[in-house]
XYZ file of C-alpha atoms in Angstrom:
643
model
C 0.000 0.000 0.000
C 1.251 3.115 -1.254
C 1.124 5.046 2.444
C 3.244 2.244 4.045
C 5.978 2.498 0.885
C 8.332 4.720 3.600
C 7.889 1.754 6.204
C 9.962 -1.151 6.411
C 8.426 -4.255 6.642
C 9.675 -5.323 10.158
C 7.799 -2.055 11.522
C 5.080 -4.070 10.835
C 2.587 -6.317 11.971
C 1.936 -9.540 10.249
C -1.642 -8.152 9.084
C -0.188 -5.103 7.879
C 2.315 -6.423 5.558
C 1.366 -8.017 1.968
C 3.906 -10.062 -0.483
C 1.993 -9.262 -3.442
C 5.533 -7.346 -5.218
C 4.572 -4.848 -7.955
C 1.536 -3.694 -9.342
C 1.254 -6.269 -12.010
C 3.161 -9.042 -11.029
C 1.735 -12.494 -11.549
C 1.153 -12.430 -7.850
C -1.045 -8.941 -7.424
C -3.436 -9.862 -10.867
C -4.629 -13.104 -9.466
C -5.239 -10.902 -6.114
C -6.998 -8.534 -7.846
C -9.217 -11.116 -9.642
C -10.020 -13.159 -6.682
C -11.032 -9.882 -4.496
C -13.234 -8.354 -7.856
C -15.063 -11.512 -8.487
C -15.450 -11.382 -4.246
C -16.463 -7.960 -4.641
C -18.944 -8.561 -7.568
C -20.594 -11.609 -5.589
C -21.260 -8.915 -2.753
C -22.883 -6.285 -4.838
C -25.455 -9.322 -6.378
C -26.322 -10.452 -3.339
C -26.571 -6.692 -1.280
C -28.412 -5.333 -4.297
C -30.728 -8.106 -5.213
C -29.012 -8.610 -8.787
C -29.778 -11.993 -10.290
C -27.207 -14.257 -11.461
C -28.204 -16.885 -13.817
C -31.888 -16.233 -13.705
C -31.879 -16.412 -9.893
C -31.135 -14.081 -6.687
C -28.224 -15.750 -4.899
C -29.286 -17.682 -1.388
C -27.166 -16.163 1.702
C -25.765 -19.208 2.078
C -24.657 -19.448 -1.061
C -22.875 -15.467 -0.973
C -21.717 -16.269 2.529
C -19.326 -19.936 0.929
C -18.579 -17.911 -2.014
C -17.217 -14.781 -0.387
C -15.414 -16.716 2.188
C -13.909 -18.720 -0.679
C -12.609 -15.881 -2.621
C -11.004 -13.877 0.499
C -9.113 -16.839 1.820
C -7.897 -17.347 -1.103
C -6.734 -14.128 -1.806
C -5.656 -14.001 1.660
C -3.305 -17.070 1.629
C -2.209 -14.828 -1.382
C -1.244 -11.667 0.208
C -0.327 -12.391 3.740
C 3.126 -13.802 4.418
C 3.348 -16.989 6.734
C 5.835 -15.483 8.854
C 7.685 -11.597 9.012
C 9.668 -10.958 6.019
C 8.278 -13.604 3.216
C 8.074 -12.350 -0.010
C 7.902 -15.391 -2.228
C 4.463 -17.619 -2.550
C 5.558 -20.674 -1.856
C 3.484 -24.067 -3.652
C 2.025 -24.879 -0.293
C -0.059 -21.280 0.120
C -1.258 -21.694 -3.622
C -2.484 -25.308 -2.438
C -4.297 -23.755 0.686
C -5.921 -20.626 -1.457
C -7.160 -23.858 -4.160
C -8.072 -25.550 -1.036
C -10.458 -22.828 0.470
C -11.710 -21.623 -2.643
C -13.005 -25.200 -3.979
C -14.455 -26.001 -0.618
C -16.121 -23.023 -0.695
C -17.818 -23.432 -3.952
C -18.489 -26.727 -2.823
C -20.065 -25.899 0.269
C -22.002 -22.781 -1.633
C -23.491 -25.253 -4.333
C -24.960 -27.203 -1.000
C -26.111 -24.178 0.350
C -29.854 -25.283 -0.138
C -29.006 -28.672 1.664
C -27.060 -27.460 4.234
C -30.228 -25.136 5.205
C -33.458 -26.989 4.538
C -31.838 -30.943 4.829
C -29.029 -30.515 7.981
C -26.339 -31.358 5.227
C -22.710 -31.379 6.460
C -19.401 -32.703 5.328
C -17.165 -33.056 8.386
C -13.790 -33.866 6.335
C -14.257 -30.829 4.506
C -15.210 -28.972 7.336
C -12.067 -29.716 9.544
C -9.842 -28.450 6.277
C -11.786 -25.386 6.548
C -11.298 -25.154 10.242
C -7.830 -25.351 9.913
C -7.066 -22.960 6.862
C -9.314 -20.578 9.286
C -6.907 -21.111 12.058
C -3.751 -20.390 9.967
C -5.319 -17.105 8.945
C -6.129 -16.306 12.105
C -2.581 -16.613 12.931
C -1.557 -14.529 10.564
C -3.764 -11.714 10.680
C -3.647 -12.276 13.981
C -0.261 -13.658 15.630
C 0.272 -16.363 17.551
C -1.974 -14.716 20.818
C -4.891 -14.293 18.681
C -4.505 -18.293 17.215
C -4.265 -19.458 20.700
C -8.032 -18.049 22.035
C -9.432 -18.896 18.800
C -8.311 -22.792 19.217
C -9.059 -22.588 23.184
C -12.869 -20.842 22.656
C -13.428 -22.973 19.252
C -12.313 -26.167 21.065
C -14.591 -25.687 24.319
C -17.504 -27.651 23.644
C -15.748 -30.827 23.775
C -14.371 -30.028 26.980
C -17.818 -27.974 28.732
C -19.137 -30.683 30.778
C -15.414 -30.803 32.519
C -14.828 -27.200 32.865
C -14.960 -25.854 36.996
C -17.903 -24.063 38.092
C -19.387 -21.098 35.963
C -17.605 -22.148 33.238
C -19.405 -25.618 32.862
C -21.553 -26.119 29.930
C -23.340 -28.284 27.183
C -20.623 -30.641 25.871
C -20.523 -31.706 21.895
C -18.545 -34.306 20.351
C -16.304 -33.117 17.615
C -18.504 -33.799 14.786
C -21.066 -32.287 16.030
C -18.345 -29.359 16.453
C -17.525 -29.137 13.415
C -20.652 -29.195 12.077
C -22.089 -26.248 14.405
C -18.759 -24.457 13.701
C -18.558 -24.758 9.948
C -22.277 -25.198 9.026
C -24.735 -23.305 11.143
C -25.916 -19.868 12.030
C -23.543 -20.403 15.040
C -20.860 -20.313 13.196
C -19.518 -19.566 10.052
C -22.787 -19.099 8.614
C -23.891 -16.341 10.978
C -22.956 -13.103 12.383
C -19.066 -12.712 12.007
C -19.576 -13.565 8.257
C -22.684 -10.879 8.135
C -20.590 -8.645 9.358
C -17.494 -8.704 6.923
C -19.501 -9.757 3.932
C -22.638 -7.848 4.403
C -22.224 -4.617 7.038
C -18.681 -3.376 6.833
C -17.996 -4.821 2.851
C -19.579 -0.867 1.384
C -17.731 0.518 4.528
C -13.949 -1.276 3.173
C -14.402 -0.117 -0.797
C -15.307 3.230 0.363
C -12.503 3.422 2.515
C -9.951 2.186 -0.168
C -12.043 4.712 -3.213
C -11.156 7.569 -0.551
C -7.431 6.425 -0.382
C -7.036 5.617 -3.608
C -8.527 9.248 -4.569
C -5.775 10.964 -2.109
C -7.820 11.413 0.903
C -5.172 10.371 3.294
C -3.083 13.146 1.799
C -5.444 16.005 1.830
C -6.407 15.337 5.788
C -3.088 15.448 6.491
C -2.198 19.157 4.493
C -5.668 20.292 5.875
C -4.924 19.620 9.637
C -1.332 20.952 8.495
C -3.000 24.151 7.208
C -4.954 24.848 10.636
C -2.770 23.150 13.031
C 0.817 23.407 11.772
C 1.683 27.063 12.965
C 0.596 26.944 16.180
C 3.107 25.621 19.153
C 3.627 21.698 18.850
C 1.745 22.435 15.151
C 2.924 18.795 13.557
C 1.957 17.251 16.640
C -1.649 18.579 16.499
C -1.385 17.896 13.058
C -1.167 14.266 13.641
C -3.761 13.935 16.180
C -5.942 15.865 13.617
C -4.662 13.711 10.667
C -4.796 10.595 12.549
C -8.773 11.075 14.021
C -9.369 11.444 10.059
C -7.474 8.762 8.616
C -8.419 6.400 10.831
C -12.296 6.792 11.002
C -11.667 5.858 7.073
C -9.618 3.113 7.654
C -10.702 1.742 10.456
C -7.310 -0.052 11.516
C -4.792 1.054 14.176
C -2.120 -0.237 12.960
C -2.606 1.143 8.305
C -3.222 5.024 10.188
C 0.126 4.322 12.081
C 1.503 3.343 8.896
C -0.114 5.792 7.002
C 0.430 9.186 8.832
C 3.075 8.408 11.219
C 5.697 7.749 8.373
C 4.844 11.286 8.188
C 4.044 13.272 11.010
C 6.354 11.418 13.370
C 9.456 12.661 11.715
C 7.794 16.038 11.758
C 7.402 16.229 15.425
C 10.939 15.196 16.115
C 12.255 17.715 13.947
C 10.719 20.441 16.111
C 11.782 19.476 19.146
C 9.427 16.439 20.510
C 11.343 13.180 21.552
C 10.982 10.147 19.844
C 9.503 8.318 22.666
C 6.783 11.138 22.452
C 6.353 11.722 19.243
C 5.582 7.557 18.589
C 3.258 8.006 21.554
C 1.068 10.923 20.141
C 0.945 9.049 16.843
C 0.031 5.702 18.954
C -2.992 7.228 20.577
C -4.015 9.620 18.031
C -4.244 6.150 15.635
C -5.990 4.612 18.396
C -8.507 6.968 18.446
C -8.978 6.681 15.286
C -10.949 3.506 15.124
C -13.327 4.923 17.059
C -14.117 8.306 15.286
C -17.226 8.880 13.545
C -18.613 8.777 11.099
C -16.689 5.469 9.335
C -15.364 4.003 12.875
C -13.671 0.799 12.753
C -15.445 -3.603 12.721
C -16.323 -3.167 16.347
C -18.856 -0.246 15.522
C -20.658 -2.676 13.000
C -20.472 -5.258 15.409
C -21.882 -3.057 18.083
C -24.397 -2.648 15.930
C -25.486 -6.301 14.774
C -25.177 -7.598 18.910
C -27.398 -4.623 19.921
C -30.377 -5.278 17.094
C -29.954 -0.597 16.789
C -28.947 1.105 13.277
C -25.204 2.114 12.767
C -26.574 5.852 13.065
C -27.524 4.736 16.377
C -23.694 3.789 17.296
C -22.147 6.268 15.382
C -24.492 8.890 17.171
C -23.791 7.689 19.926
C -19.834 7.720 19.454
C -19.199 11.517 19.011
C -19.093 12.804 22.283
C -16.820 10.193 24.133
C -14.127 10.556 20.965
C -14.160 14.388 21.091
C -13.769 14.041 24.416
C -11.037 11.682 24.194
C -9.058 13.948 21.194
C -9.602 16.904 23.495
C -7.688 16.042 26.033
C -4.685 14.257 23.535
C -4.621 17.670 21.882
C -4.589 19.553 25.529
C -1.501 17.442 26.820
C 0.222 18.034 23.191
C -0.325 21.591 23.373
C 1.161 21.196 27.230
C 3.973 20.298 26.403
C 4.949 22.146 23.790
C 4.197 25.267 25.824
C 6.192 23.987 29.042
C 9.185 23.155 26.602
C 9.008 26.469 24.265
C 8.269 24.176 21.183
C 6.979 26.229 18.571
C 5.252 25.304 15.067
C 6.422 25.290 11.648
C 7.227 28.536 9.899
C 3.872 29.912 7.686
C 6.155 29.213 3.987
C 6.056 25.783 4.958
C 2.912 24.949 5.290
C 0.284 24.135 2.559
C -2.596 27.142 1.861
C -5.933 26.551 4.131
C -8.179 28.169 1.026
C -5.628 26.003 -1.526
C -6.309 23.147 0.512
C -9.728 23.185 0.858
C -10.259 24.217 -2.576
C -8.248 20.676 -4.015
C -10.077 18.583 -1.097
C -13.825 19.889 -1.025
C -14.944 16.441 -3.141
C -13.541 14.595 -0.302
C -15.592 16.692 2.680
C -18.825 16.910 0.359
C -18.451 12.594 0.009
C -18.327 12.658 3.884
C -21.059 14.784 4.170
C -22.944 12.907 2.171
C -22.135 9.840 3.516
C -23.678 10.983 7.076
C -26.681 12.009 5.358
C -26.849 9.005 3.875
C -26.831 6.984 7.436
C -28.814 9.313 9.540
C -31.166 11.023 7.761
C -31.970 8.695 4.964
C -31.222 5.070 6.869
C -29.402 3.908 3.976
C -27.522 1.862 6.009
C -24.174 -0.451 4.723
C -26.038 0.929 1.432
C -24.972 3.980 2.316
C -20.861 3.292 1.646
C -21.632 2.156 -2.084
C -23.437 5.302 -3.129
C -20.682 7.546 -1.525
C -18.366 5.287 -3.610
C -20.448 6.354 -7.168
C -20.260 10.159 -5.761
C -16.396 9.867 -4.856
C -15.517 8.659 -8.586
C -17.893 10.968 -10.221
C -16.047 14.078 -8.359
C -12.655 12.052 -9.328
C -13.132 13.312 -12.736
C -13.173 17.641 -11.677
C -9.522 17.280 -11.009
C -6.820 16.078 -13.812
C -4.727 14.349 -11.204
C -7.799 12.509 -9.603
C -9.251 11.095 -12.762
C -9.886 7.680 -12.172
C -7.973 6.233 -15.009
C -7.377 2.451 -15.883
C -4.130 2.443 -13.639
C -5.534 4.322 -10.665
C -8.797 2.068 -10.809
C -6.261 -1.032 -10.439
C -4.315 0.194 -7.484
C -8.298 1.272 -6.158
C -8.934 -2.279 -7.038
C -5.736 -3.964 -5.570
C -6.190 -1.492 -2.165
C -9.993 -2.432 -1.955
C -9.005 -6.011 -1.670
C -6.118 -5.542 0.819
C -8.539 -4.181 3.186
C -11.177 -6.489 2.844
C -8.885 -9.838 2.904
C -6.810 -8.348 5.836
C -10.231 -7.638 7.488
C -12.123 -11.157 6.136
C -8.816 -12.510 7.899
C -9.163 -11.093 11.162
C -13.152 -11.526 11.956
C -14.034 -15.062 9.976
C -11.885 -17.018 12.682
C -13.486 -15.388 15.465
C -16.949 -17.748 14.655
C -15.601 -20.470 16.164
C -15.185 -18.102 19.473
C -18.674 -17.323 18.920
C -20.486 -20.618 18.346
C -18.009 -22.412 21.077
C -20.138 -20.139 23.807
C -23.115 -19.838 22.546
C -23.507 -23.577 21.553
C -22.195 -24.704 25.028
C -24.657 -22.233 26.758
C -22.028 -21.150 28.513
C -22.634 -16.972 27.875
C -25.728 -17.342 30.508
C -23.803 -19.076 33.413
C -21.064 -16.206 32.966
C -23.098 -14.023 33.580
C -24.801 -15.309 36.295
C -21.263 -16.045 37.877
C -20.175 -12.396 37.466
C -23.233 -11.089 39.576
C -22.090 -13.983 41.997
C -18.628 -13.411 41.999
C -19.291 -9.846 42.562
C -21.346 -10.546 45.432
C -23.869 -8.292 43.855
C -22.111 -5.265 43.938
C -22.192 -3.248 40.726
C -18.292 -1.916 41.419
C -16.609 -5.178 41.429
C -19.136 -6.765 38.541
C -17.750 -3.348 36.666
C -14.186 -4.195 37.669
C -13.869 -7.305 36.565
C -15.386 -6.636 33.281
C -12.273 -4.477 32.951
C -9.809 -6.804 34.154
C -11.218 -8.621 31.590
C -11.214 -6.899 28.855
C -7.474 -5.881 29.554
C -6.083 -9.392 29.532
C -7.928 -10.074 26.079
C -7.625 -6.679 24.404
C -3.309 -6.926 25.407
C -3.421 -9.699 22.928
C -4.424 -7.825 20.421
C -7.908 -9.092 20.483
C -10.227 -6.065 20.792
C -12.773 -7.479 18.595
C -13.143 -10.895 20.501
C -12.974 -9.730 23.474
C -15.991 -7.031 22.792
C -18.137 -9.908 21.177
C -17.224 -12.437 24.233
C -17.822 -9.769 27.180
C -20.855 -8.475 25.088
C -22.913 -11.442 25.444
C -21.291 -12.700 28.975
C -20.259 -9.520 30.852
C -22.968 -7.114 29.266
C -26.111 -8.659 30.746
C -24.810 -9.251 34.145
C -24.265 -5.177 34.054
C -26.854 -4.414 32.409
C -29.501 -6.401 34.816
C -27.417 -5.790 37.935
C -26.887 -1.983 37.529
C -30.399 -0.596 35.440
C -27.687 0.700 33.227
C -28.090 1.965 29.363
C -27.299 -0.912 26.963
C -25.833 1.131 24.412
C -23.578 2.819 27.351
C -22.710 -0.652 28.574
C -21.498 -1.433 25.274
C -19.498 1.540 24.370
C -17.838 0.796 28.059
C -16.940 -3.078 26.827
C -15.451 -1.582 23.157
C -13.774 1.206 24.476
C -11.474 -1.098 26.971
C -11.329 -3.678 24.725
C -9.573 -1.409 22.285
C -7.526 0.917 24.587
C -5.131 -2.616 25.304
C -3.523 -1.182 22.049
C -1.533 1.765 23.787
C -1.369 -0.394 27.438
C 1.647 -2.518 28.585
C 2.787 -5.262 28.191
C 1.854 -6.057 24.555
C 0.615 -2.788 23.587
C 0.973 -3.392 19.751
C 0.098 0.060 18.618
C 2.616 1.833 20.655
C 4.981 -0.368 19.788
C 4.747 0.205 15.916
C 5.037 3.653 16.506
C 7.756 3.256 18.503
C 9.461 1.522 15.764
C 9.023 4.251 13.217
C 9.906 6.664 15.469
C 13.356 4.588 16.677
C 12.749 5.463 20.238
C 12.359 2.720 22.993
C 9.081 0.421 23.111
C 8.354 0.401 26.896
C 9.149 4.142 27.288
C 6.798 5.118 24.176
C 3.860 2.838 25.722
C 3.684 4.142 29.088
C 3.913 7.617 27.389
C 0.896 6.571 25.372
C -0.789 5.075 28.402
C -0.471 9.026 30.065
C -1.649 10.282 27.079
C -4.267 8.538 26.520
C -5.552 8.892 29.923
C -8.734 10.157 28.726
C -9.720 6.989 27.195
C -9.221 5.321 30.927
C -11.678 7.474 32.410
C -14.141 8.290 30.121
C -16.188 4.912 29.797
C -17.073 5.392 33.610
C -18.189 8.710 32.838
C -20.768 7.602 30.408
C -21.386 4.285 31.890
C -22.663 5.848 34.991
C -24.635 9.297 32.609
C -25.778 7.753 29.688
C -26.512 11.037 27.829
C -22.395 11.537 26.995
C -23.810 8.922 24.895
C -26.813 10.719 23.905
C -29.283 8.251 25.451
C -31.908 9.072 27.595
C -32.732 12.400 28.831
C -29.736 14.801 27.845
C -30.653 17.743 30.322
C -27.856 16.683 32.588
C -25.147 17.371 29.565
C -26.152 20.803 30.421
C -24.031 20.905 33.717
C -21.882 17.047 33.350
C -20.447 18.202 29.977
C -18.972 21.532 31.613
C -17.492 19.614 34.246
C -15.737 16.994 32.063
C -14.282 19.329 29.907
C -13.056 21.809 32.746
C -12.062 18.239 34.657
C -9.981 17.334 31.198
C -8.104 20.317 31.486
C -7.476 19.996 34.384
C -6.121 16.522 34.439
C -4.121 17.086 31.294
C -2.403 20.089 33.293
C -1.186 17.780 35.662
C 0.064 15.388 33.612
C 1.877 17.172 31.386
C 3.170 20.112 34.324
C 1.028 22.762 32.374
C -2.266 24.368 32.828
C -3.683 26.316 29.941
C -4.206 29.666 30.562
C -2.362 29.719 33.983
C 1.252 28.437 33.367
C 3.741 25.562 34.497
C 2.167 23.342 37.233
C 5.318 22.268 39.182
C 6.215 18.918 40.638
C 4.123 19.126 44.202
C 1.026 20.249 42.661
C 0.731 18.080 39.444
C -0.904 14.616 41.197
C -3.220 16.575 43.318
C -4.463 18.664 40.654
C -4.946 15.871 37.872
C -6.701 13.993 41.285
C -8.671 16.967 41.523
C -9.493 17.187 37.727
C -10.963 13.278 37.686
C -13.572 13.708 41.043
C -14.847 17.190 39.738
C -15.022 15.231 36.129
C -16.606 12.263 37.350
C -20.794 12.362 36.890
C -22.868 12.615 40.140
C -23.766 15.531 42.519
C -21.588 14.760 45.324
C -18.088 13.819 43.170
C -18.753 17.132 41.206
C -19.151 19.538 44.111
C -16.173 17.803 45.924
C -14.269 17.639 43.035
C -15.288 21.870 42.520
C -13.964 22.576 45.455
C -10.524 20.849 45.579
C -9.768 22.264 41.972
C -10.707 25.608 42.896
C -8.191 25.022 45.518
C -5.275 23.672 43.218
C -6.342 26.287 40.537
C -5.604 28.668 43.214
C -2.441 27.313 44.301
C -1.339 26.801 40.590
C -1.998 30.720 39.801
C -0.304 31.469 43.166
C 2.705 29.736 42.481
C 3.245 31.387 38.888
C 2.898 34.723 39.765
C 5.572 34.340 42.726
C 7.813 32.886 40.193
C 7.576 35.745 37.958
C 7.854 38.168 41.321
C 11.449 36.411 41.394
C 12.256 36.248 38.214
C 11.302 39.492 37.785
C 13.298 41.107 41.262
C-alpha cells in the first residue's frame, strides 16, 4: 500500500504487511481477480441482482465470499515476518479454500433446509481458518481462537461457571462450519454484508488521495501553532483512521509522516511515537466510518449504525480533546513552537483541491442518519467519490488508478475477512455450550452483587484479552457474557454498557505489556518500546476514564434524557483540562504546574469530572483550591524572576 511504501516491513505487523511485489506481477493480478469476483458476488447479493436467472441464497454469498477472500488471503499475507515469495504450499491452501467453498455454496440449499454437512471438509476449513487467524492475527490471537473454538468438547469438565453443554467433535464441526452459530452467521454478516460498502469506500477515498489532503488540511490549521505537527497528527490521525478503520494502516499511514515532523521540532521520539500511537488509536473509534467493532456493536445490539455512530461523538471528542490539551502542554512547558507559515500548505488552496472529499463525507452521514441507507450507504458515496474524481486532472480515475483502487480495496477487505471469519468459532463455542448465561450469572455472583466489582472485573477482563491484540473478541465475548450481568445488575443503558466493553477492549492497544500500537510507533519513530507505551498510556488517559463517565450518565452517549449534559459536559471538559495540566506540568491559561502540585491537581481534575452531585461539588472545590495554588505559584515565580 502506497502510504506504508516509507515503512519497512519489520515495523510491521503480520496483518499489515502483503507479499503481493509490484503492481502487475503475476502475484497482485490473481489478487486482484479473486477480491473483484469477491467484490462482484457482494454487490449481487446486497443489491438483489440476479445471477443466472436467480437471486443468490445467503448461504450461497456467505461460501462464495469466504472462498474468494481466503484465497486471496493465503495470497497476500506472508506466513511469517519478512516472506516475499508464494511458496506451492499457500497456492495449495488458497485452491483448497476456494473449492471447498464453492463446494459448500453449491450445497447451500441442503445445508439449510436438509441438515447437510461434510465433516472432512469442514475440519480443512477449520484449519485454513486457524492459519489465517494466525496470521492476521499472531500467535496470541490463534491461541483463544483454538481454546474458545475447542470448548464444547471439553464444557461438561470445565470448573464451576464455566461448565456447559458438551458436543462431540462432529457435532463441532458441524455447528462451527455449518450453522448460524458459526460460520454461517454473524461474524460472516458482518465482513460480507455490514462493513464490505464501509472497506471499498474506505480504499475509493485512499485511492482518490484522501489520506493526503487530511493530512495538508490539519497541516493548514494546526501546523503554525506551538507543537503544530503534533496537532497535526492527532488531527490527521482522528481522520485517517475513522476511514480506515485499523490502528495499525493510520500508524503506517500518517506516522511515516508526522512522526518525523514532530521530532524535527523538538518532541522526543519516545513522544512523538506516543502521540501518533494514541491519536491512531482513536482513530478507530471516530465517527462517522469508525472501525469492525462499531458494526459489530451494531449487529449484537439489534440498533442502526446511526444509532452507534451517534452515539460515538461525544466520548471521541472528548477523548481527542484532552490528547490535543496534553500536546499543546507540552509544547508550551518546553518552548516548542510550530512550523514557519512558507512551509505549510494554503488553508483556502487546501480546501479548494479537497472539497470532493468533505462533500463525500457529508454525504455519507446524510446518507446513514437522515436517509437510513444503512451499509447501502458506503456504495453510493463510492459512485459520488468517482464521479467528483473526474473535476480534477490528477484525480481522474484512469485504468491504472482504478487497479491500485482495485488492488487497495481487496487488501482491506482480505486483511479484514482474515481477522473476523476465525473469530466464529469463538462465537459458536459459547453460545452452543450455553455457557454466555452461566457467565453471567457467575459475574453477579462473583461480585457478590455489587455493581463496582461486577464493573471491575469486566475491565480486568477486557485488559487481559484486548493486550493480545484481540479487541474485537474480546468485545463480542464480554458483550454477550459480561454485558447482561451489568446491564440487569446496575439498570444501566445498553448502548452505554457497550461503548464501556469496546472502548477497553480497544484501549489494550496503547497499554503494557503487549501494547501493539505503541509499539509500531515506537518503531518508526526509533525510540524505545516500553518508554513510548507508558507515554501513550499518560496520554491517553482520557480513554481510561471516560467509559465510567458515560457508563454511569448515559446522555455523553446521547441516550436518555440529555438535560444533565447541560451541567456534566462543563465539568468533564473543565475536569480534562485539568487533568491534562497535571500530567503534562502545564495548565492552559495559567502556566507551568510544578512537581508538588501536578498529582493533586490531575486527582482533583478526575472527582470534579466524574458524573454525580456529590463527586462534582467535591471535586469543585478541591480544583478551585489547586487552581488557586497553581496561579499562586506562577505569579511568585515571575515576582522572582522578575526582582
Amino acid at each position: 500500500m502506497s502510504e506504508q511504501a516509507s515503512v519497512p516491513d519489520e515495523a510491521l505487523p503480520s496483518s499489515e504487511i502483503t507479499r503481493l511485489g509490484g503492481l502487475f506481477s503475476w502475484q497482485s493480478i490473481l489478487f486482484v481477480i479473486l477480491s473483484v469476483c469477491g467484490l462482484g458476488m457482494g454487490l449481487a447479493y446486497i443489491f438483489g441482482i440476479p445471477l443466472g436467472g436467480k437471486r443468490l441464497l445467503e448461504g450461497e454469498y456467505y461460501w462464495i465470499f469466504i472462498g474468494m477472500f481466503a484465497a486471496a488471503a493465503f495470497i497476500a499475507l506472508p506466513a511469517y515476518a519478512g516472506q516475499k515469495k508464494i511458496p506451492v504450499h499457500d497456492l495449495v491452501a488458497a485452491a483448497l479454500a476456494l473449492g471447498i467453498s464453492v463446494v459448500f455454496a453449491m450445497k447451500a440449499w441442503d445445508i439449510v433446509q436438509a441438515g447437510w454437512y461434510n465433516v472432512p471438509m469442514g475440519i480443512v476449513v477449520m484449519l485454513l481458518m486457524l492459519e489465517l487467524s494466525r496470521r492476521s492475527g499472531g500467535l496470541p490471537f490463534l491461541i483463544v481462537v483454538i481454546v474458545l473454538g475447542a470448548y464444547p468438547l471439553i464444557a461438561d469438565r470445565a470448573p464451576g461457571l464455566l461448565m456447559g453443554i458438551p458436543y462431540d467433535f462432529d457435532r463441532m464441526v458441524e455447528a462451527h462450519i455449518f450453522r448460524a452459530e458459526g460460520m454461517m452467521g454473524i461474524t460472516t454478516k458482518i465482513v460480507a454484508e455490514i462493513i464490505l460498502g464501509f472497506l471499498v469506500f474506505a480504499g475509493v477515498l485512499l485511492a482518490t488521495g484522501a489520506g493526503d489532503f487530511f493530512i495538508n488540511l490539519a497541516n493548514a490549521i494546526f501546523g503554525r501553532f506551538r507543537g503544530g505537527p503534533a496537532k497535526v497528527s492527532v488531527v490527521a490521525s482522528a481522520f485517517f483512521g475513522s476511514l480506515s478503520g485499523s490502528i495499525f494502516s493510520n500508524i503506517a499511514g500518517t506516522g511515516a509522516i508526522t512522526i518525523p515532523t514532530m521530532k524535527r521540532i523538538g518532541y522526543p521520539p519516545h513522544y512523538a511515537g506516543a502521540i501518533e500511537a494514541c491519536a491512531s488509536t482513536g482513530g478507530v473509534i471516530m465517527p462517522p466510518v469508525m472501525g469492525a467493532i462499531a458494526f459489530v456493536m451494531a449487529i449484537t445490539l439489534g440498533v442502526d449504525y446511526a444509532v452507534v455512530m451517534v452515539a460515538a461523538i461525544i466520548p471521541s471528542l472528548l477523548y481527542y480533546f484532552g490528547l490535543l490539551l496534553q500536546v499543546d502542554a507540552y509544547a508550551a512547558r518546553n518552548n516548542l513552537k510550530g512550523l514557519p507559515r512558507d512551509q505549510l500548505p494554503k488553508a483556502g488552496k487546501t480546501f479548494l483541491a479537497g472539497w470532493p472529499f468533505l462533500l463525500v463525507l457529508v454525504f455519507l452521514v446524510w446518507g446513514l442518519l437522515y436517509k437510513r441507507w444503512e451499509y447501502y450507504a458506503p456504495w453510493y458515496a463510492c459512485l459520488l467519490m468517482i464521479g467528483l474524481s473526474f473535476l480534477r486532472r490528477e484525480t481522474w480515475m484512469t485504468p491504472l488508478r482504478l487497479w491500485e483502487t482495485l488492488r487497495q480495496i481487496g487488501i482491506l477487505v482480505t486483511q479484514t475477512a482474515a481477522i473476523i471469519l476465525p473469530i466464529a468459532f469463538v462465537v459458536s463455542g459459547m453460545t452452543i455450550t450455553g455457557v454466555t448465561g452461566s457467565i453471567t450469572s457467575g459475574l453477579v455472583t462473583l461480585g457478590g452483587g455489587n455493581l463496582y466489582l461486577v464493573v471491575m472485573f469486566g475491565i480486568v477482563a477486557c485488559f487481559i484479552m484486548g493486550m493480545a491484540g484481540l479487541s474485537i473478541v474480546a468485545y463480542i465475548f464480554l458483550a454477550v457474557t459480561m454485558a447482561p450481568a451489568i446491564i440487569e445488575l446496575g439498570g444501566l443503558n445498553p448502548i452505554a454498557v457497550h461503548f464501556f466493553i469496546l472502548y477497553y477492549a480497544m484501549l489494550a492497544a496503547i497499554t503494557p505489556p503487549i501494547a501493539a500500537a505503541a509499539f509500531l510507533a515506537a518503531t518508526i519513530a526509533r525510540s524505545r518500546p516500553v518508554q513510548t507505551s507508558f507515554t501513550a498510556m499518560r496520554l491517553g488517559v482520557v480513554i481510561y476514564i471516560v467509559p465510567l463517565f458515560f457508563l454511569f450518565q448515559p446522555a455523553l452517549v446521547l441516550q436518555g434524557d440529555l438535560t444533565p449534559l447541560v451541567y456534566v459536559l462543563p465539568s468533564i471538559v473543565i475536569g480534562i483540562m485539568l487533568i491534562a495540566g497535571g500530567f503534562e506540568g502545564y495548565l492552559l491559561g495559567f502556566g507551568k504546574v510544578r512537581g508538588l502540585l501536578r498529582l493533586p491537581l490531575a486527582a482533583a481534575g478526575f472527582v470534579f469530572s466524574f458524573p454525580g452531585p456529590m463527586m462534582t461539588l467535591a471535586g469543585g472545590i478541591a480544583s478551585a483550591i489547586m487552581v488557586a495554588l497553581v496561579w499562586f505559584d506562577n505569579r511568585s515565580q515571575r515576582a522572582a524572576a522578575s526582582a
